[in-house]
Coordinates of C-alpha atoms in Angstrom, one line a residue:
Q1 CA 7.0 12.4 -5.6
R2 CA 4.2 9.9 -4.9
Q3 CA 0.9 10.3 -3.1
C4 CA 0.0 8.2 -0.1
M5 CA -3.4 6.4 -0.7
G6 CA -4.2 6.9 3.0
C7 CA -3.4 10.4 4.1
R8 CA -3.2 11.7 0.4
E9 CA 0.1 13.6 1.2
R10 CA 2.8 13.8 -1.4
R11 CA 6.2 12.5 -0.4
A12 CA 9.4 11.3 -1.9
K13 CA 9.1 7.8 -3.3
R14 CA 11.8 6.4 -0.9
E15 CA 9.7 7.5 2.2
L16 CA 6.7 5.5 1.1
I17 CA 6.0 1.7 0.8
R18 CA 4.7 0.4 -2.5
V19 CA 1.7 -1.9 -2.5
V20 CA 1.6 -3.9 -5.7
R21 CA -1.1 -5.9 -7.4
G22 CA 0.7 -8.5 -9.4
T23 CA -0.2 -9.8 -12.8
D24 CA -1.8 -12.9 -11.1
G25 CA -4.1 -10.6 -9.0
T26 CA -2.3 -11.0 -5.6
V27 CA -1.8 -7.9 -3.5
S28 CA 1.4 -7.5 -1.4
L29 CA 3.8 -5.0 0.0
D30 CA 6.9 -4.3 -2.1
F31 CA 9.6 -2.9 0.2
G32 CA 12.2 -2.9 -2.5
G33 CA 10.0 -1.2 -5.2
K34 CA 11.0 -3.8 -7.9
L35 CA 8.0 -6.2 -8.1
N36 CA 6.1 -6.4 -11.4
G37 CA 2.5 -5.1 -11.4
R38 CA 0.4 -2.1 -10.7
G39 CA 1.7 -0.1 -7.7
A40 CA 0.2 2.3 -5.2
Y41 CA 2.0 3.9 -2.2
I42 CA 1.3 4.3 1.5
C43 CA 3.1 5.8 4.4
P44 CA 5.0 3.3 6.6
N45 CA 2.4 3.2 9.3
G46 CA -0.8 1.3 10.1
D47 CA -2.9 4.5 10.3
C48 CA -2.4 5.3 6.6
L49 CA -3.2 1.7 5.6
A50 CA -6.5 1.9 7.7
K51 CA -7.3 5.2 6.0
A52 CA -6.6 3.7 2.6
Q53 CA -9.0 0.8 3.4
K54 CA -11.7 3.1 4.6
S55 CA -11.5 5.4 1.6
R56 CA -11.0 2.5 -0.8
G57 CA -8.0 4.2 -2.2
L58 CA -6.2 0.9 -3.1
E59 CA -9.3 -0.4 -4.9
R60 CA -9.5 2.7 -7.0
S61 CA -5.8 2.6 -7.8
F62 CA -5.9 -1.1 -8.7
K63 CA -9.3 -1.0 -10.4
A64 CA -10.1 -4.2 -8.5
A65 CA -11.5 -5.3 -5.2
V66 CA -9.1 -5.9 -2.4
P67 CA -10.3 -8.5 0.2
K68 CA -10.4 -7.6 3.9
D69 CA -8.0 -10.4 4.7
V70 CA -5.4 -8.9 2.4
Y71 CA -5.6 -5.7 4.4
E72 CA -5.0 -7.7 7.6
Q73 CA -2.0 -9.4 6.0
L74 CA -0.6 -6.1 4.8
L75 CA -0.9 -4.6 8.3
K76 CA 1.0 -7.6 9.8
E77 CA 3.7 -7.3 7.1
L78 CA 3.9 -3.6 7.7
E79 CA 4.2 -4.0 11.5
A80 CA 6.8 -6.7 11.1
E81 CA 9.0 -4.6 8.8
T82 CA 8.8 -1.4 10.9
N83 CA 9.8 -3.4 14.0
E84 CA 13.0 -4.7 12.5

């Protein structure tokens, strides 16, 4: 069980998408769940990503600032993955 950083609901790990802050400080989506770094989870929809941005859930989880352009990139990646 993992908690979504947007809606704060607990779900099975396989139902969520991992957002990872790598050792070099870059933030990206980890659809496979295998990348190295600190992970946080969100539901596979843009609404939860927007809620996570508004509540600063990812910043708290990563203990680091997440730039706005990173959120835009994450949203594009999320939309591209869900449309496939």
